[in-house]
PDB file of C-alpha atoms in Angstrom:
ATOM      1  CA  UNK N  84     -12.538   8.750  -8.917  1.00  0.00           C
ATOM      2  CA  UNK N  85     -14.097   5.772  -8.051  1.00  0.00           C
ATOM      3  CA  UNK N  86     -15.976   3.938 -11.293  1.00  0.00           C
ATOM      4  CA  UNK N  87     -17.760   1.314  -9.647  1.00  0.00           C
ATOM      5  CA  UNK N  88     -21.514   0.597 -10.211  1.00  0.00           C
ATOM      6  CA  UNK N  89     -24.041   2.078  -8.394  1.00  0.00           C
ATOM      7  CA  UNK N  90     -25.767   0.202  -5.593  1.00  0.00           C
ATOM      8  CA  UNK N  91     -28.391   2.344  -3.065  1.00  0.00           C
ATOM      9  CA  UNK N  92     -27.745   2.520   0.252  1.00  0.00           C
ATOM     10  CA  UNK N  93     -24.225   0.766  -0.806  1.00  0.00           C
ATOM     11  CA  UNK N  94     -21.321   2.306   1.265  1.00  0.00           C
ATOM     12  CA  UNK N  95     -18.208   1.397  -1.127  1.00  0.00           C
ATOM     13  CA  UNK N  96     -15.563   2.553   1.017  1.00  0.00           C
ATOM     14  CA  UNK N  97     -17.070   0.400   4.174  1.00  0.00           C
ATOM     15  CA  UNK N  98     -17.279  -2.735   1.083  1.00  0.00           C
ATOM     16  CA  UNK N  99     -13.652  -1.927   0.256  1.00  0.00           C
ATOM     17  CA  UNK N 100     -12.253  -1.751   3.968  1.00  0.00           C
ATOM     18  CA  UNK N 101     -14.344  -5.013   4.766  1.00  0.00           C
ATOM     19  CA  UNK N 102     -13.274  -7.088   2.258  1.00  0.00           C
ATOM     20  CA  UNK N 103      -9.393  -5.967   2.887  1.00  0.00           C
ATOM     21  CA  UNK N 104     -10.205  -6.200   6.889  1.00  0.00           C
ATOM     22  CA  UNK N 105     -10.995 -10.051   5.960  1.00  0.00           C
ATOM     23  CA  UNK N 106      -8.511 -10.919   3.783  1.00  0.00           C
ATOM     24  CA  UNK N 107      -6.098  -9.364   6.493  1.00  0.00           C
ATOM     25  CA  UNK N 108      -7.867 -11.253   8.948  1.00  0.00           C
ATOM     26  CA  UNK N 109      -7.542 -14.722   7.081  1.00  0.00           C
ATOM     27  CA  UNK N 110      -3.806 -13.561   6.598  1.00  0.00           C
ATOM     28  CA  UNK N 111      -3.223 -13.431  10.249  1.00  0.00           C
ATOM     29  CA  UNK N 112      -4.757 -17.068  10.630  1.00  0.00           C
ATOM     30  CA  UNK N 113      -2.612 -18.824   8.196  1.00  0.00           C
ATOM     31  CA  UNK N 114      -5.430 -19.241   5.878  1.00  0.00           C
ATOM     32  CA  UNK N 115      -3.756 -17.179   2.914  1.00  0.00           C
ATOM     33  CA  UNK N 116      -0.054 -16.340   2.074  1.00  0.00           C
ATOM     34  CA  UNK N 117       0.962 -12.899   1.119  1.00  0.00           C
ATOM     35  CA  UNK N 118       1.094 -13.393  -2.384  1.00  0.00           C
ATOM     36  CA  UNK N 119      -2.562 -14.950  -2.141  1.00  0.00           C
ATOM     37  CA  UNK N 120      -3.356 -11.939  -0.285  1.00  0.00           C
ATOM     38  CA  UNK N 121      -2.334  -9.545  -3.029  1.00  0.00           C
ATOM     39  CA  UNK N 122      -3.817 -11.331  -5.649  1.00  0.00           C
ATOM     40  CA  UNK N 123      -7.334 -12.042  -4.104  1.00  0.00           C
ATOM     41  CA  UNK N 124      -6.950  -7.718  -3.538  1.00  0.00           C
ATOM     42  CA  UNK N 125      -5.966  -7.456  -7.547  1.00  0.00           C
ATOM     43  CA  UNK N 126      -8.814  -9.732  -7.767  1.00  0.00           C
ATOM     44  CA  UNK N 127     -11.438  -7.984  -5.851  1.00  0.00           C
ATOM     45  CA  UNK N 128     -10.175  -4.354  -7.328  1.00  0.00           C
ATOM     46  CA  UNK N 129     -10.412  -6.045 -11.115  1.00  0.00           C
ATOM     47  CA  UNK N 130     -14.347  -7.022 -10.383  1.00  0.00           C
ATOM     48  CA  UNK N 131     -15.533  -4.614  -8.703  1.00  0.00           C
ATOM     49  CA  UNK N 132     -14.117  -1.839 -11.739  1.00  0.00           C
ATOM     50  CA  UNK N 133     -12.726   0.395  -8.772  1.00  0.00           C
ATOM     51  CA  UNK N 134     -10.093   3.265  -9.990  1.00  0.00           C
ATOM     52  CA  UNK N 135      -8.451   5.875  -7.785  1.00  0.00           C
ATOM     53  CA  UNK N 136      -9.570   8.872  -6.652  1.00  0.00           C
ATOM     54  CA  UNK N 137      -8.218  11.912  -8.982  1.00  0.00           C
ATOM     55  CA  UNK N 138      -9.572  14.642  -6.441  1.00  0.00           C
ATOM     56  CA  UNK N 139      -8.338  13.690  -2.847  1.00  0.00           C
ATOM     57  CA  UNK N 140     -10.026  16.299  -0.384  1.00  0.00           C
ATOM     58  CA  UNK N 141     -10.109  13.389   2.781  1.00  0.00           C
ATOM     59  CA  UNK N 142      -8.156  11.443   4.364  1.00  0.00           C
ATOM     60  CA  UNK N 143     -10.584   8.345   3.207  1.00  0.00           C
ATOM     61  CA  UNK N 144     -10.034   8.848  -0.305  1.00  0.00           C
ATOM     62  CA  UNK N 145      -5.992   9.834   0.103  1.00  0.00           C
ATOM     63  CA  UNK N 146      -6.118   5.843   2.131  1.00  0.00           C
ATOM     64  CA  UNK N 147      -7.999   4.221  -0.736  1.00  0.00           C
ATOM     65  CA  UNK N 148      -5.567   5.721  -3.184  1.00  0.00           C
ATOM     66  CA  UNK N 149      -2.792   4.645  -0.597  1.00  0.00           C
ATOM     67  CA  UNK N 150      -4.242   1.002  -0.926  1.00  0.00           C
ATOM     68  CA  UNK N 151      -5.429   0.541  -4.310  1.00  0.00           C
ATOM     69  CA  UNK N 152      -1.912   1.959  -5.412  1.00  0.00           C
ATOM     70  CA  UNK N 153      -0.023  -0.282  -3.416  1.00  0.00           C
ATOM     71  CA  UNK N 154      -1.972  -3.223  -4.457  1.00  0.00           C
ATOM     72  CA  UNK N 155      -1.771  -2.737  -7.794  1.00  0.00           C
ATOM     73  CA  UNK N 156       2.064  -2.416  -7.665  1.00  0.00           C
ATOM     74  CA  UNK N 157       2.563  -5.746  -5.716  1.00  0.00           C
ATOM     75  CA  UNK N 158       0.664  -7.520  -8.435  1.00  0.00           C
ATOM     76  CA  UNK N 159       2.561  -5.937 -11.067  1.00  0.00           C
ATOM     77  CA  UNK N 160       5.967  -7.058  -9.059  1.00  0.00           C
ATOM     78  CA  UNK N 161       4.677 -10.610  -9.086  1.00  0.00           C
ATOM     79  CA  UNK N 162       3.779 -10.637 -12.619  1.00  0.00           C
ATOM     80  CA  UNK N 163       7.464  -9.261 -13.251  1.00  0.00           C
ATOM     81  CA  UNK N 164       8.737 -12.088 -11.023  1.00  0.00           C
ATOM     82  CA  UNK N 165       7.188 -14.313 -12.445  1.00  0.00           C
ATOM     83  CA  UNK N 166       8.030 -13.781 -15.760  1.00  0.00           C
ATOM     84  CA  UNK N 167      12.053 -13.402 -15.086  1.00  0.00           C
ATOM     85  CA  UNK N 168      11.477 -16.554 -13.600  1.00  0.00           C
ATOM     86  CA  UNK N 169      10.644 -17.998 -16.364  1.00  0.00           C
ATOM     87  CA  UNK N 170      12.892 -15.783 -18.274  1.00  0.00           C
ATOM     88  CA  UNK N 171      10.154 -14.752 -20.967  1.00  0.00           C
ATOM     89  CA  UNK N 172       8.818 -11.930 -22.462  1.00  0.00           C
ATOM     90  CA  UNK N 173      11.994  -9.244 -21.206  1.00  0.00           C
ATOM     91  CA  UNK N 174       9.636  -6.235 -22.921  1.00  0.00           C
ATOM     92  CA  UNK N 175       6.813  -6.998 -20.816  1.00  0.00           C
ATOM     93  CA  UNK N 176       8.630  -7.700 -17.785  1.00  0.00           C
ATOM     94  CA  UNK N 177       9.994  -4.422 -18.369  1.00  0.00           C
ATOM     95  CA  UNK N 178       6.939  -2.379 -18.977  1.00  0.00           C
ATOM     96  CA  UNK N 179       5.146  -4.265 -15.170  1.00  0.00           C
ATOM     97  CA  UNK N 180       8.290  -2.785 -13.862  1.00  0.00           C
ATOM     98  CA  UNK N 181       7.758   0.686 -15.073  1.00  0.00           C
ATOM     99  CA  UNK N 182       3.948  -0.286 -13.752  1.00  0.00           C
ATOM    100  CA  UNK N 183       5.424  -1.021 -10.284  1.00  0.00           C
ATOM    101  CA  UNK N 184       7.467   2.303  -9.989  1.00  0.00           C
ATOM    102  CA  UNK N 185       4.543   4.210 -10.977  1.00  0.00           C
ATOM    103  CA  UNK N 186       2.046   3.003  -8.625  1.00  0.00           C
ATOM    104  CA  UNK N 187       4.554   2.841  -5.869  1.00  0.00           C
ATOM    105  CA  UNK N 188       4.930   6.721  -6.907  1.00  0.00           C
ATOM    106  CA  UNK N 189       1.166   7.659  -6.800  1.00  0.00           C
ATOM    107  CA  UNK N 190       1.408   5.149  -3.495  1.00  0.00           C
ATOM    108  CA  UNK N 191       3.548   7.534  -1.534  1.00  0.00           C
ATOM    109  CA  UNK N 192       2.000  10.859  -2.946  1.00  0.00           C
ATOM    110  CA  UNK N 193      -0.991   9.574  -1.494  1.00  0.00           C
ATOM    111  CA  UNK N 194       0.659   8.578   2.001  1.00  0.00           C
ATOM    112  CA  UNK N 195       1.656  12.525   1.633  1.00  0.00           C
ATOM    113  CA  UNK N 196      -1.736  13.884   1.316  1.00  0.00           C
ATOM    114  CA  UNK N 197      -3.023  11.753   4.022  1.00  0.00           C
ATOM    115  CA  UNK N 198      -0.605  12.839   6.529  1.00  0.00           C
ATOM    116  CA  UNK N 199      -1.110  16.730   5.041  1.00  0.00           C
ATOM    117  CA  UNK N 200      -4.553  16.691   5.208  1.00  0.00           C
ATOM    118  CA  UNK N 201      -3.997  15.676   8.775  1.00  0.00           C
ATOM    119  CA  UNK N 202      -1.610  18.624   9.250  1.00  0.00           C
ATOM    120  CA  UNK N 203       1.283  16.705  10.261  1.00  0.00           C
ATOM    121  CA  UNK N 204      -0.641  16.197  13.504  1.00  0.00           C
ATOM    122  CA  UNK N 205      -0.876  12.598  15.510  1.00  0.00           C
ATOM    123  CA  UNK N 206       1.287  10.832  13.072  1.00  0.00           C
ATOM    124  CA  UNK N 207       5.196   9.009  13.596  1.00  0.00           C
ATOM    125  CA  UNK N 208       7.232   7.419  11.339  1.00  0.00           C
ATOM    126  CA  UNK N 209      10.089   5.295  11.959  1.00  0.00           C
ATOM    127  CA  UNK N 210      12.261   2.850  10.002  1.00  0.00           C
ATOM    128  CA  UNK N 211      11.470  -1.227  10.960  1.00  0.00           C
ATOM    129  CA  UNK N 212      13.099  -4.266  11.083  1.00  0.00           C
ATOM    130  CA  UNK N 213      12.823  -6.295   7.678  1.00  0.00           C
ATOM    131  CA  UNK N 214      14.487  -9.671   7.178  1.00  0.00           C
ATOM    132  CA  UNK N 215      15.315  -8.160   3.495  1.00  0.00           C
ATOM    133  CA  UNK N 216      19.131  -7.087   2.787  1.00  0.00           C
ATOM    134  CA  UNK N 217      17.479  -4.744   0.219  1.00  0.00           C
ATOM    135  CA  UNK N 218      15.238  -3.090   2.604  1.00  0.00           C
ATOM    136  CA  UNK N 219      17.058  -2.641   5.654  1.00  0.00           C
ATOM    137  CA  UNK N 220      17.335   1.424   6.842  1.00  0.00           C
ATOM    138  CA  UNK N 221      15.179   1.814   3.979  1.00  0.00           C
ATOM    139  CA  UNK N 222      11.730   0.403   4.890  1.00  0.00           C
ATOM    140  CA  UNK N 223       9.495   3.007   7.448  1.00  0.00           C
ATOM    141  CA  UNK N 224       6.236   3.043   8.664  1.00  0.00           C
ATOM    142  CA  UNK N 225       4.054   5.869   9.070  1.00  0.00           C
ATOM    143  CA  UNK N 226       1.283   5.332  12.047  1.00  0.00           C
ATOM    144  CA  UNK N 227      -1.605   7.176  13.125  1.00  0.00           C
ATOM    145  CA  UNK N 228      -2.701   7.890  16.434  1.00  0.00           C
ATOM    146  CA  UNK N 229      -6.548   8.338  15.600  1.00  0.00           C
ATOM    147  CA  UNK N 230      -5.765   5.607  12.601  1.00  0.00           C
ATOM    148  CA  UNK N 231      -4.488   2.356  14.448  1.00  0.00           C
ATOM    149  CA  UNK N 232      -5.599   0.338  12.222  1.00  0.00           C
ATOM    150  CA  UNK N 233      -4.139   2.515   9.179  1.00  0.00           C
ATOM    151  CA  UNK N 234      -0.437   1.190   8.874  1.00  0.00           C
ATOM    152  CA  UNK N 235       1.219   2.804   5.765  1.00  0.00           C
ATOM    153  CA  UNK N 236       4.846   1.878   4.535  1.00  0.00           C
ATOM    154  CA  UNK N 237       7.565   3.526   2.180  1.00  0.00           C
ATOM    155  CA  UNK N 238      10.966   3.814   1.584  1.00  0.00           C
ATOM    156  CA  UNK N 239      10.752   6.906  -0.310  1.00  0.00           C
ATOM    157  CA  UNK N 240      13.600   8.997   0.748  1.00  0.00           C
ATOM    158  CA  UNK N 241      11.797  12.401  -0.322  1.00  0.00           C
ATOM    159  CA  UNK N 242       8.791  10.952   1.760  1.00  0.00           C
ATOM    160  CA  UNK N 243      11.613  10.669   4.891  1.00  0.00           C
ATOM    161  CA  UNK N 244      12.721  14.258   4.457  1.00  0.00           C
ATOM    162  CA  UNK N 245       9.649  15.679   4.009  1.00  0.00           C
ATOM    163  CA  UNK N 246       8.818  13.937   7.559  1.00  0.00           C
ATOM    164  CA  UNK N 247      11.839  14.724   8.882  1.00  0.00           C
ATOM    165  CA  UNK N 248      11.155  18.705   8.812  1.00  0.00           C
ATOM    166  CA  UNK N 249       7.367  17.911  10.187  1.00  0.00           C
ATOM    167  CA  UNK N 250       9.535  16.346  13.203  1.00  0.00           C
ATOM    168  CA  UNK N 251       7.040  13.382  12.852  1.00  0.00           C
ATOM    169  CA  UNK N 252       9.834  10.813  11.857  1.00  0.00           C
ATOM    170  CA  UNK N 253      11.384   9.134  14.656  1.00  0.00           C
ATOM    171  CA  UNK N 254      15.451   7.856  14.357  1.00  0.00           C
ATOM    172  CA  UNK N 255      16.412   4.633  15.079  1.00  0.00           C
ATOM    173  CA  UNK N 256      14.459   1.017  13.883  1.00  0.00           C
ATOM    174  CA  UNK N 257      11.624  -0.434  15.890  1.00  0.00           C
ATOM    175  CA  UNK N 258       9.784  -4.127  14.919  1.00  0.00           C
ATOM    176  CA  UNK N 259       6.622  -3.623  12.167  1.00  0.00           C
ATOM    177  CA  UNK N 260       3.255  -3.350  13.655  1.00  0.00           C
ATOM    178  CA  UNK N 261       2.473  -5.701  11.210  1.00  0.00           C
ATOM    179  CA  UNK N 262       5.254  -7.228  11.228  1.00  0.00           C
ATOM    180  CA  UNK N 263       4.723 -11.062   9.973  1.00  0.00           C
ATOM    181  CA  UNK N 264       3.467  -9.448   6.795  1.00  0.00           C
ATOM    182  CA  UNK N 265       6.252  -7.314   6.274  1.00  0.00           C
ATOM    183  CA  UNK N 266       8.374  -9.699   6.085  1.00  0.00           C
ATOM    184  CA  UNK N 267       6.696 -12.858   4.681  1.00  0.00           C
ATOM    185  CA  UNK N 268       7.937 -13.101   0.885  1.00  0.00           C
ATOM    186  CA  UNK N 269       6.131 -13.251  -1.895  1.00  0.00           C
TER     187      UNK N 269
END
């Protein structure tokens, strides 16, 4: 559910989408790096209170919960990073790592429920080219026709099967729509 303050007339899905839409847009430019992205996201989710939805009866809501999840578990994974880097604090490095596999969990339940609550219908998935050894045949997108703009990724292999019998995952590996982000490191 979301927990932000109320504002009339305030559409917070439409302030949510806009200020990802520009941070995306400065992304494309140059402007930011991908880990400036994700933190300016963490950022904007930490002010603004925003929580996930616990009742997801739209494909809106199972999108937020698609985003916020997956931006919360990127920060978490730099946090981690950043601490083995330093090699400090192996207990708390530990526990943002149980933090990433968790929201990277509730990521691709929601990336389910979208595609469910769509019936299966208008959507493909397909595995994509990463420059990451740990990623490769591993990494798919999920695209939807009505959607473009909604580009959703997993490497969930329950997610794949599940796909797989909707016959909306397609074999073989095709380039990223988004691909500079994918695989920009961070």
């Amino acid at each position: 559910m979301l927990k932000l303050r109320y504002i009339h007339g305030e559409n917070l899905f439409e302030k949510f989408s806009n200020h990802r839409e520009a941070l995306i847009e400065q992304f494309k430019k140059g402007d930011i790096s991908k880990k400036e992205f994700i933190e300016q996201n963490y950022s904007f989710i930490q002010r603004m209170d925003i929580k996930p939805f616990k009742n997801i009866d739209n494909f809106d809501k199972a999108i937020f919960n698609y985003q916020y999840y997956n931006m919360m578990a990127k920060y978490c994974f730099l946090q981690a990073k950043q601490m083995r880097k330093n090699d400090k604090h192996t207990d708390l490095t530990k526990d943002l790592m149980d933090k990433v596999n968790y929201n990277y969990r509730k990521k691709d339940d929601s990336t389910l429920k979208a595609i469910e609550l769509l019936d299966f219908s208008n959507v493909e998935a397909y595995y994509i080219k990463v420059s990451s050894e740990n990623l490769k045949k591993q990494l798919f997108e999920v695209t939807f026709k009505d959607y473009p703009k909604i580009i959703l990724h997993s490497r969930n292999q329950w997610l794949v099967n599940r796909l797989r019998e909707e016959m909306v995952f397609k074999e073989g590996v095709r380039r990223s729509l988004i691909d500079n982000y994918i695989n920009e490191k961070y």
